[in-house]
PDB file of C-alpha atoms in Angstrom:
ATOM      1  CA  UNK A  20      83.090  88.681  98.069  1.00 52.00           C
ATOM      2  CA  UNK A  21      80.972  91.648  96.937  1.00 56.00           C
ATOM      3  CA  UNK A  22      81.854  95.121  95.938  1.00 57.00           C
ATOM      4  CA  UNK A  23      80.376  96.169  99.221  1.00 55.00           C
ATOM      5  CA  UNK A  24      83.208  94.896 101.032  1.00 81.00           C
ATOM      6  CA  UNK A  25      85.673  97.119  99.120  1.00 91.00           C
ATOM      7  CA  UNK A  26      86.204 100.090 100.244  1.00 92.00           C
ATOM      8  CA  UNK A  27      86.830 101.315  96.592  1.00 94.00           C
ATOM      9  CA  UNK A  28      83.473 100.978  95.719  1.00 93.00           C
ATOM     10  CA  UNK A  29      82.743 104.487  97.771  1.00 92.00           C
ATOM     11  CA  UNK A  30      85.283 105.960  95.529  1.00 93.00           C
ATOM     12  CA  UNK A  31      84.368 104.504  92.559  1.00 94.00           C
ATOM     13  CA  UNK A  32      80.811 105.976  93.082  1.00 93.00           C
ATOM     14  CA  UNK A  33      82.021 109.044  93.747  1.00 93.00           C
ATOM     15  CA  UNK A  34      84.236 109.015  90.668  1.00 94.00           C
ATOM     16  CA  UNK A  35      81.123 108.148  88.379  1.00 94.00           C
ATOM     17  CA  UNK A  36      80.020 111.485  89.270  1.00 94.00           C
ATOM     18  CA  UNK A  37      83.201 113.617  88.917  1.00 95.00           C
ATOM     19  CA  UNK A  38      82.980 112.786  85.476  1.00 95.00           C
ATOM     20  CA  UNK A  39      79.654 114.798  84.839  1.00 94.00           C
ATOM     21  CA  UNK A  40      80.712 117.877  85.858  1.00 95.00           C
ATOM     22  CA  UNK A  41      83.188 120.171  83.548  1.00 95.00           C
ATOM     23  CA  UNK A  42      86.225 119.340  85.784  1.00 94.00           C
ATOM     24  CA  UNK A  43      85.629 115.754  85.049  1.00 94.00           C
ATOM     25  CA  UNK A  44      84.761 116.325  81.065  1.00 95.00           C
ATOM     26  CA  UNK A  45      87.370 118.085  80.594  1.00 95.00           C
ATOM     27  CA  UNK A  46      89.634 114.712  81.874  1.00 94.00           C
ATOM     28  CA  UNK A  47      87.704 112.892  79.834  1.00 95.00           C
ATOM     29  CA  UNK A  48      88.353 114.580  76.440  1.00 95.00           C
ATOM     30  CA  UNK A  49      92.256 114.461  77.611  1.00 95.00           C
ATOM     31  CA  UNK A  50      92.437 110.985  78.311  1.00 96.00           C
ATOM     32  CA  UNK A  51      89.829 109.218  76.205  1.00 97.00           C
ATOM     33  CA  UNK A  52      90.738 105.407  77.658  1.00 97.00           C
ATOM     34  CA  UNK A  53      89.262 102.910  79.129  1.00 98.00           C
ATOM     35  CA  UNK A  54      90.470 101.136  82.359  1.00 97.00           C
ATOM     36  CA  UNK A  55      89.788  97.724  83.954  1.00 97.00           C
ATOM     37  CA  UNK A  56      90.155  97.626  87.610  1.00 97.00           C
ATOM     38  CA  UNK A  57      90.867  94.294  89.420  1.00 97.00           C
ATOM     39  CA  UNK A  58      90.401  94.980  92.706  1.00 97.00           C
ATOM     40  CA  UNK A  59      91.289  91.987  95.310  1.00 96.00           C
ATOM     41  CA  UNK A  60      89.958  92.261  98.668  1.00 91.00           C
ATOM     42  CA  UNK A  61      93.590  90.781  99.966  1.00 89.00           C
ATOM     43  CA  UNK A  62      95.567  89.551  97.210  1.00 89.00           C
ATOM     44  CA  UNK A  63      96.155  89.825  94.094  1.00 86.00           C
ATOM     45  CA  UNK A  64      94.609  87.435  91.704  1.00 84.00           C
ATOM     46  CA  UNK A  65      92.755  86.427  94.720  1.00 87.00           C
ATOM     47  CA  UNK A  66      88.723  87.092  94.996  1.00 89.00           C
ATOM     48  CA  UNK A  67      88.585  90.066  92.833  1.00 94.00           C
ATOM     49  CA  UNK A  68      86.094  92.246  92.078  1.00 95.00           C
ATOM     50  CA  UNK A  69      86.017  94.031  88.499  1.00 96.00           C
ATOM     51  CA  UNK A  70      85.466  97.388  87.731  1.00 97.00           C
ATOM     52  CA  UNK A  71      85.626  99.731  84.437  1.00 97.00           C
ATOM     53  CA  UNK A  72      86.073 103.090  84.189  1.00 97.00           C
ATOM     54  CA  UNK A  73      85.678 104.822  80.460  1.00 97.00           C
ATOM     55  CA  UNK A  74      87.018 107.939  80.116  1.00 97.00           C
ATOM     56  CA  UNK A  75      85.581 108.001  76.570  1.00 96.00           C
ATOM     57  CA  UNK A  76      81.800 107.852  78.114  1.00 96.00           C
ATOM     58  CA  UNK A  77      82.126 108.817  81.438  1.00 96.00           C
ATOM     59  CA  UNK A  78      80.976 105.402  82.675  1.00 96.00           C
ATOM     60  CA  UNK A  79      82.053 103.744  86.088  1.00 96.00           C
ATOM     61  CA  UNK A  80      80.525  99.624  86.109  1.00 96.00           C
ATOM     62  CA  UNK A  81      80.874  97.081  87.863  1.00 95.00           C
ATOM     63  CA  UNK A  82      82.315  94.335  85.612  1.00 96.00           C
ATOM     64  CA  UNK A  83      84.535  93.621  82.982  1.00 96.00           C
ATOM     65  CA  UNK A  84      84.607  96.063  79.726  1.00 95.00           C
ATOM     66  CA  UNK A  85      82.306  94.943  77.503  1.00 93.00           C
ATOM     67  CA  UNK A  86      83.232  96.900  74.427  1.00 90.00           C
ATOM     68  CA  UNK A  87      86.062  95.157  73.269  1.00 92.00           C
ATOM     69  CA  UNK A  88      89.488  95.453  75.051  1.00 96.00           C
ATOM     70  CA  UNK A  89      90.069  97.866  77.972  1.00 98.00           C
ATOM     71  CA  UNK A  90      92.953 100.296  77.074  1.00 98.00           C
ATOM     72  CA  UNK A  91      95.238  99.033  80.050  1.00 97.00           C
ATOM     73  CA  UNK A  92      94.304  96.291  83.175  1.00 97.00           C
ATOM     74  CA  UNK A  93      95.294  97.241  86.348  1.00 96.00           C
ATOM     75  CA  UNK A  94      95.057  94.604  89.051  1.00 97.00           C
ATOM     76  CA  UNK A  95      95.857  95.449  92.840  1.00 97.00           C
ATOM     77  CA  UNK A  96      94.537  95.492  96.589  1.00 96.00           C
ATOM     78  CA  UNK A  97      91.600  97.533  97.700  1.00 96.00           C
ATOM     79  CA  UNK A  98      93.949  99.452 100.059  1.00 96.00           C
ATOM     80  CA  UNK A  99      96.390  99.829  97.396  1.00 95.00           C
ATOM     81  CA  UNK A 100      93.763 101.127  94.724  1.00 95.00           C
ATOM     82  CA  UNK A 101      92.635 103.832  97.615  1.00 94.00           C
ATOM     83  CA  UNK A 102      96.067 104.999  98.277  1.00 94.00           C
ATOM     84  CA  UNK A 103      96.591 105.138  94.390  1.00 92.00           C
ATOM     85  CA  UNK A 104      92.981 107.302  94.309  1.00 91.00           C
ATOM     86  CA  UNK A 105      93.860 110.144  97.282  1.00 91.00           C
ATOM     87  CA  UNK A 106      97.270 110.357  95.648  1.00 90.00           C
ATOM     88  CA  UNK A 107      99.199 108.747  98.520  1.00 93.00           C
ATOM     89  CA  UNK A 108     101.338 106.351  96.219  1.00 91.00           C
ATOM     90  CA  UNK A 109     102.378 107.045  93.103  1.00 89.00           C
ATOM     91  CA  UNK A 110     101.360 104.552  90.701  1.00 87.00           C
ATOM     92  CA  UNK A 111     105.036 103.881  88.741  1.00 87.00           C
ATOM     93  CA  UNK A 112     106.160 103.258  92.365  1.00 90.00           C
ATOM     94  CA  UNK A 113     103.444 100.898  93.131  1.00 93.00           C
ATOM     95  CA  UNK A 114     104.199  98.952  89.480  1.00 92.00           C
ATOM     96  CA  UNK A 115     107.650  98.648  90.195  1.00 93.00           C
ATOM     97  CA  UNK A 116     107.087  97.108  94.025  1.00 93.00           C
ATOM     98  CA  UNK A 117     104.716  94.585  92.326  1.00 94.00           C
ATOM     99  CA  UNK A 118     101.492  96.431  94.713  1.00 95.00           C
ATOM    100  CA  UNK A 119      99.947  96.668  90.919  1.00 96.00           C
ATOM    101  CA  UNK A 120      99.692  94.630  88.109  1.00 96.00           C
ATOM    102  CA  UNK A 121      99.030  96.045  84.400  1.00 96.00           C
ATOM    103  CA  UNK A 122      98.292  94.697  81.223  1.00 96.00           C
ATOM    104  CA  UNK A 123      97.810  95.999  78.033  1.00 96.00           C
ATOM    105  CA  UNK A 124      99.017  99.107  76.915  1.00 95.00           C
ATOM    106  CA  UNK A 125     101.761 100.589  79.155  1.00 92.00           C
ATOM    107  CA  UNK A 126     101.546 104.150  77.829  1.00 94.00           C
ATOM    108  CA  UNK A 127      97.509 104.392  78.367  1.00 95.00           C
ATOM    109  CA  UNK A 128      98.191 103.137  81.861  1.00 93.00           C
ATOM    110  CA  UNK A 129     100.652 106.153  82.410  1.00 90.00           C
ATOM    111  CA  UNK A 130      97.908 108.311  81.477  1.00 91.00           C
ATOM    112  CA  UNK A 131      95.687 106.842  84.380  1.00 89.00           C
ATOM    113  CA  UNK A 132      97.268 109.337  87.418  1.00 84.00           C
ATOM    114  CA  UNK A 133      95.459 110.144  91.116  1.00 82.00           C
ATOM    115  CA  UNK A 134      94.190 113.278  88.804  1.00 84.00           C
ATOM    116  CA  UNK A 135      91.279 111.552  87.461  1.00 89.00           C
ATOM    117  CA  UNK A 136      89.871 111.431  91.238  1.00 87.00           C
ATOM    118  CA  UNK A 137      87.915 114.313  92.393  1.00 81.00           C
ATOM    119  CA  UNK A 138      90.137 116.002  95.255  1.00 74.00           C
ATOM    120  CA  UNK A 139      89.025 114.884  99.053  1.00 64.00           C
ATOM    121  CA  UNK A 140      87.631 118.820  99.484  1.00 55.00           C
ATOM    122  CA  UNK A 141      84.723 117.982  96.182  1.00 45.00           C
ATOM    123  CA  UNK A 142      83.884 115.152  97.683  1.00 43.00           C
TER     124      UNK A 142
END
């Protein structure tokens, strides 16, 4: 599978720039964490593709972190990780029905909300 195929990818890229302008530094400063995104096409576990985002540089790769541990792992379905991005499911919600896995630390992962997205008008 490639990162083409997910439909996060579009997000993802659009994210990367969010985080240039002073809307997106300003989340940056706030949250100052890095996040690992597993992102299965279907399930979980399953054919995943890998994603960081760091909030402390304002990077979005492709691939795991390579600067030691991530702050928090979050593994779910592409569909899932879009719903989580536009703000249409709330991500305790999603932990709790098992749609999204996390590891590491559980109170860097509540910091990671639908905010860090740019809003549907910006984009």
């Amino acid at each position: 599978m490639t990162a083409t195929e997910l439909k996060s990818a579009a997000i993802l890229n659009l994210l990367k720039a969010f985080l240039e302008t002073n809307e997106g530094l300003q989340i940056r400063k706030k949250v100052n964490l890095v996040y690992q995104f597993n992102i299965a096409l279907k399930k979980i576990g399953f054919d995943e593709v890998i994603f960081t985002i760091d909030l402390k540089t304002g990077q979005v790769t492709k691939g795991a972190y390579e600067g030691g541990k991530p702050d928090a792992v979050f593994s779910l379905k592409d569909e899932d990780f879009i719903k989580l991005a536009t703000g249409k499911m709330n991500p305790q919600i999603a932990f709790m029905r098992r749609a999204l896995k996390i590891k590491g630390s559980l109170s860097a992962a509540q910091k990671f909300t639908p905010d860090i997205f740019p809003k549907p008008s910006k984009m």
